[in-house]
PDB file of C-alpha atoms in Angstrom:
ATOM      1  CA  UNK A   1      18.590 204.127-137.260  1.00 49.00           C
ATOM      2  CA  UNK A   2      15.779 204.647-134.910  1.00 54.00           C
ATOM      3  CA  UNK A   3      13.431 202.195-133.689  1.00 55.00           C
ATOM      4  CA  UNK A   4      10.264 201.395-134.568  1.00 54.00           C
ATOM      5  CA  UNK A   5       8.866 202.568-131.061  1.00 49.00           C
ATOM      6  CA  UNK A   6      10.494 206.224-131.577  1.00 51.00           C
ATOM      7  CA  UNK A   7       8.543 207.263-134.911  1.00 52.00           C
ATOM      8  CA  UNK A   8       5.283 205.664-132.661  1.00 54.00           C
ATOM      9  CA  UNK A   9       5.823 207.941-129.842  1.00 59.00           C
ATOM     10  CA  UNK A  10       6.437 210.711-132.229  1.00 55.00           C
ATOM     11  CA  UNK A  11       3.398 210.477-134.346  1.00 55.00           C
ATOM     12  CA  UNK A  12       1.471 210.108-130.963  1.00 54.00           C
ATOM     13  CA  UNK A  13       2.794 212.862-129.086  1.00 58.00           C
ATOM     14  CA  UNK A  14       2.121 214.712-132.354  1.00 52.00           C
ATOM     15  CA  UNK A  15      -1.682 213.942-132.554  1.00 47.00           C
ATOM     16  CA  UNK A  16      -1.948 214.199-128.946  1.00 48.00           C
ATOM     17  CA  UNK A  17      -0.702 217.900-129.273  1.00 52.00           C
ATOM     18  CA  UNK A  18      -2.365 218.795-132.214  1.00 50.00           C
ATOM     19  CA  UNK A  19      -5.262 216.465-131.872  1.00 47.00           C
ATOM     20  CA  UNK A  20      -8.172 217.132-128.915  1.00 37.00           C
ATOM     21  CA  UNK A  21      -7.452 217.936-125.857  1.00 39.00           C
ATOM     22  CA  UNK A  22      -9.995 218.095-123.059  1.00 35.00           C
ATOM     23  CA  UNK A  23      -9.505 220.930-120.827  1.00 34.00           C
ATOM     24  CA  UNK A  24     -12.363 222.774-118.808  1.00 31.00           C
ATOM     25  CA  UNK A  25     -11.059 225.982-117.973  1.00 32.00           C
ATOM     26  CA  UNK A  26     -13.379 229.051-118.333  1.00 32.00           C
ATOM     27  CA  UNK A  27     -12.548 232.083-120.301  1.00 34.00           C
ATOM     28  CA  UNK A  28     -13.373 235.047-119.198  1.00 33.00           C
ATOM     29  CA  UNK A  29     -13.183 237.881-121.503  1.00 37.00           C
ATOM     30  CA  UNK A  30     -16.348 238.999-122.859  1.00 39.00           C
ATOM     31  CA  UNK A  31     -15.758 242.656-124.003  1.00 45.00           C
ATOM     32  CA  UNK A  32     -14.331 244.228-127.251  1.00 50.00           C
ATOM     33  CA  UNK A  33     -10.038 242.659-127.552  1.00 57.00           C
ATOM     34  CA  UNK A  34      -7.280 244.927-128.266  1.00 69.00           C
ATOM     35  CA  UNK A  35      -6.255 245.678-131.624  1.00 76.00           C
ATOM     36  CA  UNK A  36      -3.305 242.994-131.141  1.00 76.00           C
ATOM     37  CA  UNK A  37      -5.617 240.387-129.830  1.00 85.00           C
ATOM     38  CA  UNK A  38      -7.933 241.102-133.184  1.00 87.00           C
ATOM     39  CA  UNK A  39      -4.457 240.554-135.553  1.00 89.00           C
ATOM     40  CA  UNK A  40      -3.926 237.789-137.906  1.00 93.00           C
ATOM     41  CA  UNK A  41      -0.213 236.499-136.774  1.00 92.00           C
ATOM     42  CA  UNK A  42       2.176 233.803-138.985  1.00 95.00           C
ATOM     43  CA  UNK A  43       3.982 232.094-136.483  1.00 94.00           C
ATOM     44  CA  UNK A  44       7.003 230.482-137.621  1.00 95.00           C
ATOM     45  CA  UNK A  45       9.120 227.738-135.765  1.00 94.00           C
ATOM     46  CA  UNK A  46      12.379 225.230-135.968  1.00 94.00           C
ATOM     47  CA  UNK A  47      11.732 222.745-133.553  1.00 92.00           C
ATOM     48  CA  UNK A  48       9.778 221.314-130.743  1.00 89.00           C
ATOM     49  CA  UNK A  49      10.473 220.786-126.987  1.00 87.00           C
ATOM     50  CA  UNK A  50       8.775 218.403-124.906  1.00 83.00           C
ATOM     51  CA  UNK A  51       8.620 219.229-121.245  1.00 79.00           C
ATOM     52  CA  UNK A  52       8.788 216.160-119.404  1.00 78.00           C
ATOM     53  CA  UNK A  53      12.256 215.324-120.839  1.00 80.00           C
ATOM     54  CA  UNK A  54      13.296 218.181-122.390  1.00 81.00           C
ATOM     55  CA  UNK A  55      13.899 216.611-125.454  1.00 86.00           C
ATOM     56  CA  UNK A  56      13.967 218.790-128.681  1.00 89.00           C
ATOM     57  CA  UNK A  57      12.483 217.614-131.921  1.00 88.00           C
ATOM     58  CA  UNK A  58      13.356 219.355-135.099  1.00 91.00           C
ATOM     59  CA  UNK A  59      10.400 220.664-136.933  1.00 90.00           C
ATOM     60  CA  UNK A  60       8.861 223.061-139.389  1.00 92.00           C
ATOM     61  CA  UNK A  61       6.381 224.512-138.038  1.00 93.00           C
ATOM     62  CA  UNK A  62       3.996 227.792-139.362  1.00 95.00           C
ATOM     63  CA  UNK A  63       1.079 228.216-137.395  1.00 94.00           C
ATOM     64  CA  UNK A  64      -1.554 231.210-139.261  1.00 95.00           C
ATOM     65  CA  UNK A  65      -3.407 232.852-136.211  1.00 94.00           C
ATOM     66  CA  UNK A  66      -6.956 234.677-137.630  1.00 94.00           C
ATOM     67  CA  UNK A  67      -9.336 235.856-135.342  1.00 92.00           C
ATOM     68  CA  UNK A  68     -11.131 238.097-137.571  1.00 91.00           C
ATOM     69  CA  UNK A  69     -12.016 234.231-139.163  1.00 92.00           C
ATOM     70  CA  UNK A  70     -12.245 232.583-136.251  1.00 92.00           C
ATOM     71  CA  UNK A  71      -9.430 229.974-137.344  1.00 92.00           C
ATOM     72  CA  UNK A  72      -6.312 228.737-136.375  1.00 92.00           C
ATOM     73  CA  UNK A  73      -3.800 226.273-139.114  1.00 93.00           C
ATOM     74  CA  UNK A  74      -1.175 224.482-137.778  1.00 91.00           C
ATOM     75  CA  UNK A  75       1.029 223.023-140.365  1.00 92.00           C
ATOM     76  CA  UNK A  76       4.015 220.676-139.387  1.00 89.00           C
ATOM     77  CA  UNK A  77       6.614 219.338-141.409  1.00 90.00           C
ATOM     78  CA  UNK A  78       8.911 216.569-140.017  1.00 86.00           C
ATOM     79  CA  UNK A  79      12.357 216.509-141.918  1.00 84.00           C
ATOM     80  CA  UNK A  80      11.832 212.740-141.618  1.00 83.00           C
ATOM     81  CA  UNK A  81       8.768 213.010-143.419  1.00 83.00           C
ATOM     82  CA  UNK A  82       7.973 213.580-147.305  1.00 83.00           C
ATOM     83  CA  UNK A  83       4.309 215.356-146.529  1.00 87.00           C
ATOM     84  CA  UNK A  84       3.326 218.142-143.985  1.00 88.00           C
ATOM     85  CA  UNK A  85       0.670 217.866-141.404  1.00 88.00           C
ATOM     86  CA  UNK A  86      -1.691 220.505-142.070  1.00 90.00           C
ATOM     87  CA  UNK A  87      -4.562 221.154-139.419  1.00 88.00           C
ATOM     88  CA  UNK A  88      -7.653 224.030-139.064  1.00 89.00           C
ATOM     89  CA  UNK A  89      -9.338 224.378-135.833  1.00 89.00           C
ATOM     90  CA  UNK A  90     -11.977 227.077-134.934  1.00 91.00           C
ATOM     91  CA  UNK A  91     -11.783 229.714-132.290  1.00 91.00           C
ATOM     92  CA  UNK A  92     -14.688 229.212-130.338  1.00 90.00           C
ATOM     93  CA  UNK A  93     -14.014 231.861-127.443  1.00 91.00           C
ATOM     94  CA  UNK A  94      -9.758 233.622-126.858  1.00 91.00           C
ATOM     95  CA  UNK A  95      -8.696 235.548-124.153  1.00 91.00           C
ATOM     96  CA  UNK A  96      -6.096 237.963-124.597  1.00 91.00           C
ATOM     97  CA  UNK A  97      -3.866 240.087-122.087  1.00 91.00           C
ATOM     98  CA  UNK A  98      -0.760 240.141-124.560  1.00 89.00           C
ATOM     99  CA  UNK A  99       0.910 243.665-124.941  1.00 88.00           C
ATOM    100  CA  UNK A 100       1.102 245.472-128.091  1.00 83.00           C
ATOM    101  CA  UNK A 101       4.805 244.301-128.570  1.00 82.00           C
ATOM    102  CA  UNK A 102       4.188 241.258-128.030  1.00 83.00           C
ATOM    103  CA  UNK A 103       6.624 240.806-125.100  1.00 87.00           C
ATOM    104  CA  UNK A 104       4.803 240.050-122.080  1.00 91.00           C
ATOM    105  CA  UNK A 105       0.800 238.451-121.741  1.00 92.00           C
ATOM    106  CA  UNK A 106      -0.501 235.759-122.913  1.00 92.00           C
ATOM    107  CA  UNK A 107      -3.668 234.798-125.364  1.00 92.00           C
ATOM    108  CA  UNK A 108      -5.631 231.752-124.621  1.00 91.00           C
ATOM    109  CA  UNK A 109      -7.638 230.471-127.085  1.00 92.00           C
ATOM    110  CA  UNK A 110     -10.554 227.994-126.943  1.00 90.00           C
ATOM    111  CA  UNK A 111     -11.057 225.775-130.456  1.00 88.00           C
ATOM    112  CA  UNK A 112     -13.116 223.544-132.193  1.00 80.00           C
ATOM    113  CA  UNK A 113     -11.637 220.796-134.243  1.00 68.00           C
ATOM    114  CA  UNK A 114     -12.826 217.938-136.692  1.00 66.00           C
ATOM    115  CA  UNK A 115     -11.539 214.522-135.761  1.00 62.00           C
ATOM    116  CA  UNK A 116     -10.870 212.026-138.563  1.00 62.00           C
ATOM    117  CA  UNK A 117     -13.641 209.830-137.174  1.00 60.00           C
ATOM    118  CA  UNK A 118     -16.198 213.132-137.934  1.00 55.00           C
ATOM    119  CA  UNK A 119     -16.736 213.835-134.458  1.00 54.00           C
ATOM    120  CA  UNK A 120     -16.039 217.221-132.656  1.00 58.00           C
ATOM    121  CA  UNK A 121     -13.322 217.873-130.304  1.00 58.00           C
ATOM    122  CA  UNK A 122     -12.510 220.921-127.845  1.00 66.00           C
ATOM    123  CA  UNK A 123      -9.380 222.530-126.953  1.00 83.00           C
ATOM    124  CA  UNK A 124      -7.133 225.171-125.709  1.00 87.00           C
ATOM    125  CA  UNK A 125      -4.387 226.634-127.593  1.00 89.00           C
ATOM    126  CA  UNK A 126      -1.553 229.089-125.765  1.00 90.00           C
ATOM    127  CA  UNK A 127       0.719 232.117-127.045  1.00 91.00           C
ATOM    128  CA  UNK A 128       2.614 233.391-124.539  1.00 91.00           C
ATOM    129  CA  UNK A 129       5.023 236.172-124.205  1.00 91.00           C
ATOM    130  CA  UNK A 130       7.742 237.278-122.000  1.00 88.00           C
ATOM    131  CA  UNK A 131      11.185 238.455-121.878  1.00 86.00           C
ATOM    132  CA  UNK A 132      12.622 234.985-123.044  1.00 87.00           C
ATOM    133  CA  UNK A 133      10.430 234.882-126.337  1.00 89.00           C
ATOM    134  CA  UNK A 134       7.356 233.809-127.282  1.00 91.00           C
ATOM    135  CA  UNK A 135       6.145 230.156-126.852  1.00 91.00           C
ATOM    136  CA  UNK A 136       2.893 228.109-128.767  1.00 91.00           C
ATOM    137  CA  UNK A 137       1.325 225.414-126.644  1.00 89.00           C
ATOM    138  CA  UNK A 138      -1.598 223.207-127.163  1.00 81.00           C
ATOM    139  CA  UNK A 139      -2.839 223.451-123.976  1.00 79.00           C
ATOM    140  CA  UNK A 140      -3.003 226.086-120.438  1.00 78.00           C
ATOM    141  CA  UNK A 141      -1.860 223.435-118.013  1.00 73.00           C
ATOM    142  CA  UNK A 142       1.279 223.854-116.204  1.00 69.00           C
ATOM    143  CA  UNK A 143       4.579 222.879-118.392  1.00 65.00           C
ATOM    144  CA  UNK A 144       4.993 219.456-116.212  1.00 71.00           C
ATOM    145  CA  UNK A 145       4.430 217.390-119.739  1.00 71.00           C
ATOM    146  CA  UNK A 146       3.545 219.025-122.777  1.00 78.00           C
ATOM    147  CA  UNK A 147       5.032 220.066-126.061  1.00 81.00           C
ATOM    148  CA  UNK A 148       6.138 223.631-126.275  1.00 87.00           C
ATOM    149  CA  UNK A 149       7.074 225.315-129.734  1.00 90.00           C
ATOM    150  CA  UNK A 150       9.358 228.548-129.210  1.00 92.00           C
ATOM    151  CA  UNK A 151       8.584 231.357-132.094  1.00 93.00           C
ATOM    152  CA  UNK A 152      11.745 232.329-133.632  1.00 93.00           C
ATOM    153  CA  UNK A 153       9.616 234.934-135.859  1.00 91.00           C
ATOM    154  CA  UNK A 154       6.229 235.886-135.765  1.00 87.00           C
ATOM    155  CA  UNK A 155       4.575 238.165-139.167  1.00 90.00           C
ATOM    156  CA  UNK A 156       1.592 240.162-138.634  1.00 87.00           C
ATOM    157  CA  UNK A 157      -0.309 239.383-141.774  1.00 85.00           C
TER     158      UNK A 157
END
């Protein structure tokens, strides 16, 4: 049975990395994207690795990638959980250097969110690609601690 202090942790790590983080890089792409950078992806996921420890958390995890909408759901589903986190943030500015095959670049993308207090909160969201796979991440900053989701599939909608 797990403690008390576990499911904490988990639910905060979880609204940490879905929730607002405040990051002031600058994007820089202003012209037209590639047609894979324009795309509305499915992104589909079993589990969750934290960084700092390298722990793995089981998940379901679908995360519905729409540019042409400006909009990006995140919907999480912990087995020890009856109900699924479900989450909409707007693009507000992306930056894309991904290849058409999605195996190397990355796309950075700059969102909006509602908090449930009603305020506004600003992020950055990360797909990357390479050789290994592909990898979601709620934030740019280097992989010292954050939560990482590996894409075992990915369906171009």
């Amino acid at each position: 049975m797990k403690s008390i202090l576990f499911h904490y942790r988990w639910y905060m790590i979880c609204l940490l990395f879905f929730g607002s983080n405040q990051s002031f890089a600058q994007i820089i792409n202003k012209g037209e994207s590639p047609v894979q950078c324009s795309q509305k992806l499915k992104l589909i996921s079993d589990r969750m690795i934290f960084t700092k420890n390298r722990q793995e958390k089981p998940i379901e995890a679908e995360i519905i990638l729409d540019p042409a909408n400006s909009t990006i759901t995140t919907i999480l589903k912990d087995p020890d959980q009856k109900q699924q986190s479900e989450q909409t943030y707007q693009i507000k500015n992306m930056n894309c250097t991904i290849n058409d095959n999605f195996t190397s670049g990355r796309i950075i993308y700059t969102v909006t969110s509602n908090n449930p207090d009603g305020s506004l909160s600003t992020g950055e969201f990360l797909l990357e690609a390479s050789r290994r796979g592909a990898f979601f991440s709620n934030t740019i900053d280097p992989p010292e601690n954050k939560a990482v989701i590996p894409i075992v599939r990915f369906e171009r909608l």
